[in-house]
Short mmCIF file of C-alpha atoms and ligand atoms in Angstrom, two decimals:
data_model
loop_
_atom_site.label_atom_id
_atom_site.label_comp_id
_atom_site.label_asym_id
_atom_site.label_seq_id
_atom_site.Cartn_x
_atom_site.Cartn_y
_atom_site.Cartn_z
CA MET A 1 -4.42 -10.48 132.59
CA SER A 2 -1.86 -12.81 134.23
CA ASP A 3 -0.06 -12.94 130.88
CA LEU A 4 0.25 -9.19 131.01
CA ALA A 5 1.47 -9.20 134.61
CA GLN A 6 3.99 -11.84 133.57
CA ALA A 7 5.17 -9.80 130.63
CA LEU A 8 5.59 -6.68 132.84
CA ALA A 9 7.56 -8.59 135.45
CA SER A 10 9.93 -10.04 132.96
CA LEU A 11 10.36 -6.62 131.30
CA GLU A 12 11.29 -5.18 134.69
CA ALA A 13 13.72 -8.01 135.41
CA ALA A 14 15.36 -7.75 132.02
CA ALA A 15 15.71 -3.93 132.36
CA GLN A 16 17.32 -4.32 135.75
CA ALA A 17 19.74 -6.85 134.41
CA ASP A 18 20.63 -4.68 131.42
CA LEU A 19 21.17 -1.72 133.76
CA ALA A 20 23.45 -3.69 135.96
CA ALA A 21 25.43 -4.56 132.86
CA ALA A 22 25.52 -0.98 131.55
CA LEU A 23 29.02 0.40 132.24
CA ASP A 24 28.63 3.94 130.87
CA VAL A 25 26.04 6.68 130.46
CA SER A 26 25.32 5.93 126.80
CA ALA A 27 24.63 2.30 127.69
CA VAL A 28 22.12 3.45 130.30
CA ASP A 29 20.51 5.75 127.74
CA ALA A 30 20.17 2.75 125.42
CA VAL A 31 18.39 0.85 128.14
CA ARG A 32 15.89 3.68 128.49
CA VAL A 33 15.21 3.62 124.76
CA ARG A 34 14.91 -0.15 124.66
CA TYR A 35 12.46 -0.49 127.44
CA LEU A 36 10.68 2.84 127.85
CA GLY A 37 11.03 4.45 124.44
CA ARG A 38 8.20 5.04 122.04
CA LYS A 39 9.08 1.89 120.19
CA GLY A 40 10.27 0.03 123.31
CA SER A 41 9.10 -3.04 125.10
CA LEU A 42 6.76 -1.26 127.51
CA ALA A 43 5.01 0.55 124.62
CA ALA A 44 4.44 -2.77 122.92
CA ILE A 45 2.90 -4.23 126.07
CA LEU A 46 0.67 -1.23 126.50
CA ARG A 47 -0.59 -1.57 122.95
CA GLY A 48 -1.80 -5.05 124.05
CA LEU A 49 -4.04 -3.41 126.68
CA GLY A 50 -6.67 -2.91 124.01
CA GLY A 51 -7.33 -6.66 123.86
CA LEU A 52 -8.32 -6.84 127.55
CA ASP A 53 -11.77 -6.65 128.98
CA ALA A 54 -12.82 -3.12 129.90
CA ALA A 55 -13.05 -4.16 133.58
CA GLU A 56 -9.39 -5.39 133.64
CA ARG A 57 -7.91 -2.32 131.92
CA PRO A 58 -7.59 -0.04 134.96
CA LEU A 59 -5.72 -2.55 137.06
CA ALA A 60 -3.46 -3.48 134.05
CA GLY A 61 -2.72 0.23 133.43
CA LYS A 62 -1.83 0.74 137.10
CA LEU A 63 0.52 -2.24 137.00
CA ALA A 64 2.22 -1.02 133.88
CA ASN A 65 2.64 2.47 135.38
CA GLU A 66 4.20 1.07 138.54
CA VAL A 67 6.70 -0.95 136.50
CA LYS A 68 7.45 2.11 134.41
CA THR A 69 8.11 4.27 137.52
CA ARG A 70 10.43 1.68 139.10
CA VAL A 71 12.42 1.20 135.88
CA GLU A 72 12.74 4.99 135.45
CA ALA A 73 14.01 5.37 139.01
CA ALA A 74 16.44 2.56 138.50
CA ILE A 75 17.73 4.19 135.25
CA GLY A 76 18.14 7.51 137.13
CA THR A 77 20.08 6.03 139.97
CA ARG A 78 22.35 4.07 137.66
CA ARG A 79 22.89 7.06 135.43
CA GLY A 80 23.82 9.35 138.36
CA ALA A 81 26.32 6.77 139.66
CA LEU A 82 27.98 6.43 136.28
CA VAL A 83 28.18 10.21 135.76
CA ALA A 84 29.86 10.56 139.19
CA VAL A 85 32.35 7.86 138.21
CA ALA A 86 33.04 9.53 134.86
CA GLN A 87 33.56 12.93 136.51
CA ALA A 88 35.93 11.54 139.12
CA ALA A 89 37.92 9.87 136.39
CA ALA A 90 38.03 13.06 134.32
CA LEU A 91 39.19 15.13 137.33
CA ALA A 92 41.90 12.68 138.01
CA ALA A 93 43.02 12.44 134.34
CA GLU A 94 42.67 16.10 133.22
CA ARG A 95 45.13 18.18 135.18
CA LEU A 96 45.17 22.03 134.78
CA ASP A 97 47.17 22.88 131.63
CA VAL A 98 48.78 26.25 132.40
CA THR A 99 50.23 26.45 128.88
CA LEU A 100 46.75 26.90 127.38
CA PRO A 101 46.15 30.44 126.09
CA GLY A 102 44.35 32.63 128.68
CA GLN A 103 40.86 34.03 128.32
CA PRO A 104 41.13 37.41 126.64
CA VAL A 105 40.16 40.30 128.97
CA ALA A 106 38.22 43.22 127.45
CA MET A 107 40.67 46.10 127.69
CA GLY A 108 39.55 49.60 128.48
CA ARG A 109 41.36 52.60 127.08
CA LEU A 110 41.83 56.25 127.76
CA HIS A 111 39.01 58.70 127.09
CA PRO A 112 39.60 60.68 123.84
CA SER A 113 40.03 63.98 125.69
CA THR A 114 42.52 62.32 128.13
CA GLN A 115 44.51 61.02 125.17
CA VAL A 116 44.72 64.51 123.72
CA LEU A 117 45.35 66.09 127.11
CA ARG A 118 48.26 63.69 127.68
CA ARG A 119 49.73 64.45 124.26
CA ILE A 120 49.60 68.18 125.01
CA CYS A 121 51.17 67.67 128.37
CA GLN A 122 53.87 65.43 126.87
CA ILE A 123 54.82 68.15 124.28
CA TRP A 124 55.10 70.82 126.98
CA ALA A 125 57.08 68.44 129.25
CA ASN A 126 59.47 67.94 126.30
CA MET A 127 59.78 71.70 126.08
CA GLY A 128 60.84 71.96 129.73
CA PHE A 129 57.48 72.79 131.37
CA GLN A 130 56.65 71.05 134.66
CA ILE A 131 53.13 69.85 135.35
CA TYR A 132 51.55 71.69 138.27
CA ARG A 133 48.22 70.49 139.69
CA SER A 134 45.86 72.50 141.81
CA ARG A 135 42.47 72.39 143.36
CA ASP A 136 39.10 72.41 141.51
CA VAL A 137 37.37 74.22 144.39
CA GLU A 138 38.77 77.67 144.66
CA SER A 139 38.37 81.02 146.37
CA ASP A 140 36.93 84.05 144.69
CA GLU A 141 40.16 85.77 145.45
CA LEU A 142 42.35 83.34 143.48
CA ASN A 143 39.91 82.65 140.66
CA PHE A 144 39.22 86.33 140.08
CA GLU A 145 40.59 89.06 142.34
CA LEU A 146 44.29 88.23 141.98
CA LEU A 147 43.92 87.65 138.22
CA ASN A 148 42.92 91.32 137.84
CA ILE A 149 39.19 90.56 137.66
CA PRO A 150 37.70 92.57 140.53
CA ALA A 151 34.08 92.04 141.74
CA HIS A 152 31.51 93.93 139.61
CA HIS A 153 34.07 94.45 136.86
CA PRO A 154 32.40 93.79 133.47
CA ALA A 155 35.14 91.26 132.59
CA ARG A 156 33.54 88.91 135.13
CA ASP A 157 30.81 88.30 132.53
CA MET A 158 33.36 86.25 130.59
CA TRP A 159 33.09 83.53 133.31
CA ASP A 160 29.66 82.27 134.39
CA THR A 161 30.41 80.75 137.72
CA PHE A 162 29.17 77.93 139.97
CA TYR A 163 29.25 79.32 143.49
CA THR A 164 29.07 77.12 146.58
CA GLU A 165 26.93 77.88 149.56
CA THR A 166 30.06 79.04 151.36
CA GLU A 167 30.73 82.77 150.78
CA GLY A 168 33.80 83.30 148.54
CA VAL A 169 34.12 79.63 147.54
CA LEU A 170 33.46 78.51 143.97
CA LEU A 171 34.37 75.96 141.34
CA ARG A 172 37.24 77.28 139.26
CA THR A 173 36.18 78.64 135.92
CA HIS A 174 39.65 78.26 134.52
CA THR A 175 42.95 76.75 135.71
CA SER A 176 44.45 80.21 136.10
CA PRO A 177 44.19 80.31 139.90
CA GLY A 178 46.74 77.48 139.88
CA GLN A 179 49.20 79.86 138.30
CA ILE A 180 48.90 82.14 141.29
CA HIS A 181 49.51 79.11 143.57
CA ALA A 182 52.60 78.24 141.45
CA MET A 183 53.98 81.78 141.47
CA ARG A 184 53.49 82.09 145.22
CA GLU A 185 55.21 78.74 145.73
CA PHE A 186 58.20 79.34 143.46
CA HIS A 187 58.94 83.05 143.59
CA PRO A 188 61.48 84.53 143.16
CA GLU A 189 62.78 81.63 141.09
CA PRO A 190 61.89 81.55 137.37
CA ILE A 191 58.90 79.34 136.45
CA ARG A 192 57.90 77.14 133.53
CA VAL A 193 54.73 75.19 134.37
CA ILE A 194 51.70 73.84 132.67
CA LEU A 195 48.42 73.31 134.50
CA PRO A 196 46.04 70.70 133.11
CA GLY A 197 42.69 70.28 134.85
CA MET A 198 38.91 70.38 134.91
CA CYS A 199 37.12 73.71 134.92
CA TYR A 200 33.43 74.56 135.44
CA ARG A 201 31.13 77.09 134.06
CA TYR A 202 27.45 77.81 134.75
CA GLU A 203 26.32 77.76 131.15
CA GLN A 204 23.66 76.38 128.92
CA ILE A 205 24.82 72.97 127.64
CA THR A 206 24.88 73.03 123.83
CA ALA A 207 26.72 71.41 121.01
CA ARG A 208 29.56 73.98 121.50
CA SER A 209 29.58 74.54 125.32
CA GLU A 210 29.56 72.26 128.34
CA ILE A 211 29.48 73.05 132.04
CA GLN A 212 32.69 71.13 132.62
CA PHE A 213 35.72 70.89 130.37
CA HIS A 214 39.54 70.63 130.59
CA GLN A 215 42.01 73.40 130.22
CA VAL A 216 45.71 73.30 129.84
CA GLU A 217 47.27 76.58 130.81
CA GLY A 218 50.93 77.46 130.80
CA LEU A 219 53.13 80.07 132.43
CA ALA A 220 56.72 81.13 132.03
CA VAL A 221 58.10 83.77 134.37
CA GLY A 222 61.70 85.05 134.47
CA ARG A 223 63.94 87.93 133.69
CA HIS A 224 63.91 89.32 130.11
CA ILE A 225 61.02 87.20 128.83
CA THR A 226 59.44 88.92 125.89
CA MET A 227 56.62 88.56 123.47
CA THR A 228 59.16 86.97 121.07
CA ASP A 229 59.63 84.11 123.53
CA LEU A 230 55.84 83.72 123.68
CA LYS A 231 55.52 83.54 119.94
CA GLY A 232 58.46 81.24 119.44
CA THR A 233 57.39 78.88 122.16
CA LEU A 234 53.78 78.64 121.01
CA ILE A 235 54.76 78.22 117.35
CA SER A 236 57.01 75.36 118.38
CA PHE A 237 54.17 73.79 120.32
CA ALA A 238 51.77 74.14 117.34
CA HIS A 239 54.38 72.51 115.02
CA ARG A 240 54.85 69.59 117.43
CA MET A 241 51.09 69.19 117.96
CA PHE A 242 49.72 69.77 114.46
CA GLY A 243 52.65 69.13 112.13
CA ALA A 244 55.92 70.96 111.36
CA ASN A 245 54.57 72.59 108.20
CA ARG A 246 51.37 74.11 109.67
CA GLN A 247 51.07 77.86 109.33
CA VAL A 248 50.09 79.80 112.42
CA ARG A 249 48.99 83.32 113.05
CA PHE A 250 48.47 85.61 116.10
CA ARG A 251 45.51 87.94 116.47
CA ALA A 252 45.20 90.69 119.08
CA SER A 253 42.68 89.83 121.83
CA TYR A 254 41.80 90.75 125.40
CA PHE A 255 42.18 88.99 128.77
CA PRO A 256 42.22 90.78 132.09
CA PHE A 257 45.30 88.84 133.28
CA THR A 258 47.53 89.44 130.28
CA GLU A 259 48.59 92.60 128.46
CA PRO A 260 49.01 92.55 125.54
CA SER A 261 46.82 89.52 124.77
CA ALA A 262 46.46 87.45 121.68
CA GLU A 263 44.81 84.36 120.15
CA MET A 264 46.74 81.86 118.09
CA ASP A 265 45.19 80.21 115.04
CA VAL A 266 46.54 77.26 113.09
CA GLU A 267 45.93 76.65 109.36
CA CYS A 268 42.73 74.61 109.18
CA LEU A 269 43.45 70.91 109.91
CA ILE A 270 40.60 69.86 107.56
CA CYS A 271 41.07 71.93 104.43
CA GLY A 272 44.67 73.03 104.86
CA GLY A 273 43.74 76.70 104.60
CA SER A 274 41.61 76.81 101.43
CA GLY A 275 38.40 77.29 103.41
CA CYS A 276 35.77 74.77 104.51
CA GLY A 277 32.74 74.32 106.79
CA ILE A 278 34.85 73.56 109.93
CA CYS A 279 36.90 76.81 109.64
CA LYS A 280 33.91 78.77 108.42
CA GLN A 281 35.68 79.39 105.17
CA SER A 282 38.47 81.37 106.90
CA GLY A 283 41.19 78.74 106.50
CA TRP A 284 42.13 79.20 110.20
CA LEU A 285 41.21 77.46 113.45
CA GLU A 286 41.54 79.21 116.82
CA ILE A 287 43.41 76.92 119.22
CA LEU A 288 44.61 79.00 122.17
CA GLY A 289 44.67 82.33 123.95
CA CYS A 290 47.85 83.89 125.30
CA GLY A 291 49.54 87.05 126.35
CA MET A 292 52.23 88.69 128.54
CA VAL A 293 51.37 88.37 132.19
CA HIS A 294 49.83 91.65 133.46
CA PRO A 295 52.24 93.42 135.85
CA ARG A 296 49.61 93.53 138.55
CA VAL A 297 49.11 89.67 138.28
CA LEU A 298 52.94 89.18 138.50
CA GLN A 299 52.94 91.33 141.66
CA ASN A 300 50.06 89.29 143.11
CA GLY A 301 52.22 86.17 142.50
CA GLY A 302 55.08 87.73 144.44
CA TYR A 303 57.30 88.86 141.59
CA ASP A 304 58.58 92.41 141.05
CA PRO A 305 57.25 93.42 137.64
CA SER A 306 60.06 95.85 137.09
CA VAL A 307 62.50 92.88 137.18
CA PHE A 308 60.37 89.95 136.04
CA SER A 309 58.13 89.40 133.12
CA GLY A 310 56.33 86.34 131.69
CA PHE A 311 53.96 84.86 129.23
CA ALA A 312 50.92 82.72 129.71
CA PHE A 313 48.60 80.76 127.48
CA GLY A 314 45.55 78.58 127.74
CA MET A 315 43.88 76.01 125.52
CA GLY A 316 40.91 73.63 125.64
CA PRO A 317 41.79 69.94 125.02
CA GLU A 318 38.13 69.07 124.14
CA ARG A 319 38.09 71.77 121.50
CA ILE A 320 41.36 70.46 120.07
CA THR A 321 40.06 66.85 120.21
CA MET A 322 36.98 67.98 118.27
CA LEU A 323 39.13 69.51 115.59
CA LEU A 324 41.48 66.56 115.37
CA HIS A 325 38.62 63.97 115.15
CA ARG A 326 35.99 66.15 113.51
CA ILE A 327 33.58 65.69 116.45
CA ASP A 328 30.77 68.12 115.99
CA ASP A 329 29.11 68.08 119.44
CA ILE A 330 30.97 68.62 122.71
CA ARG A 331 28.19 66.78 124.68
CA PHE A 332 29.60 63.45 123.46
CA PHE A 333 32.56 63.88 125.81
CA TRP A 334 30.64 63.43 129.11
CA GLY A 335 27.67 61.56 127.61
CA ASN A 336 29.12 58.10 128.54
CA ASP A 337 27.90 56.68 125.24
CA LEU A 338 30.05 53.64 124.29
CA ARG A 339 29.15 54.04 120.64
CA PHE A 340 31.19 57.28 120.83
CA LEU A 341 33.93 56.24 123.24
CA GLU A 342 34.72 52.97 121.47
CA GLN A 343 35.78 54.81 118.35
CA PHE A 344 38.98 56.08 120.07
C1 LIG B 401 48.01 83.93 135.23
C2 LIG B 401 48.51 84.77 134.24
C3 LIG B 401 48.09 84.58 132.93
C4 LIG B 401 46.29 82.28 130.94
C5 LIG B 401 45.61 82.56 129.63
C6 LIG B 401 44.17 82.39 127.96
C7 LIG B 401 44.87 83.44 127.58
C8 LIG B 401 43.05 81.81 127.19
C9 LIG B 401 41.41 80.08 127.07
C10 LIG B 401 41.72 79.40 125.79
C11 LIG B 401 40.80 78.30 125.54
C12 LIG B 401 40.81 79.09 127.99
O1 LIG B 401 40.06 76.68 127.43
S1 LIG B 401 39.98 78.00 126.99
O2 LIG B 401 38.62 78.51 126.89
N1 LIG B 401 42.53 80.65 127.69
O3 LIG B 401 42.59 82.30 126.25
N2 LIG B 401 44.54 81.83 129.14
S2 LIG B 401 46.05 83.78 128.68
O4 LIG B 401 46.78 83.46 131.36
C13 LIG B 401 47.19 83.58 132.66
C14 LIG B 401 46.68 82.76 133.62
C15 LIG B 401 47.16 82.95 134.88
C16 LIG B 401 48.49 84.10 136.63
#
């Protein structure tokens, strides 16, 4: 027994001496392995416990544990001190190197419909049209009445509307009320404006229709503006937007605020006119509505329709984005799904 106590005492003394001599963390770790490791000195002593009398074993085990605990504590203390010294030395030596390359930041980008909306606006700006913004919450008067869509007129069925709890206040169903604002602001000067913005319709959400979507509408008012100006201007837009060689065609249509009214198609972007699933085998894609501003609407804007005339048009950037990128479901636009958005 006293032999064992002697061996433990000298083990502890040797470990303390080695620790005092250890000048870095790896030297301390080597001390741990040497004395406390599985093949270390303490393990060797403990294997000798088997040779003791059964009565002596508990006391011997206790002694060995006490030595082990003290040596472990000493190792921890020495290690902590050396780590602190090493850190202080590193801080002093390793100054901030501002020439190192920075951490790359994950860049966001514009929503696909914003990208197309901006391209459309840029083309119209290049053609001399000024961007005119107006409110999303509108009056019944501007959204409908002044656009020649009186209450109870069957044409109102073309726009399913979100009404607010305030009588006569609604979410605009098109950007057209902004054109009344523009006319009333600028008359009797001539106008060339485009109106990009969000519109709202109380509709079933399906692959083809959403309750919110953008529109870009345009308006030109002046003296001697004719249907020829409308056609030439819109053809020029289509060539800038879809390519200089694209065929376009106009079809007669109906809108309450224009007379005559038309829709413009471009040669199918997918098949080039030979017929495919996207253009329903027609070879044509409808991209906008247009017409000569109805005299009553000109009058509501403050212009004398016997002197002034104008043309107007409207298009849906989401629809155009879908055609350009072959997106087959409009719900992707406001679905906030990164798997969709990160493709653009
Ligand atoms: C005023 C005078 C005339 C704007 C027009 C259209 C035809 C049209 C739709 C196309 C796709 C909207 O996004 S869409 O669903 N627009 O077809 N818009 S003429 O005419 C106006 C507007 C205001 C004072």
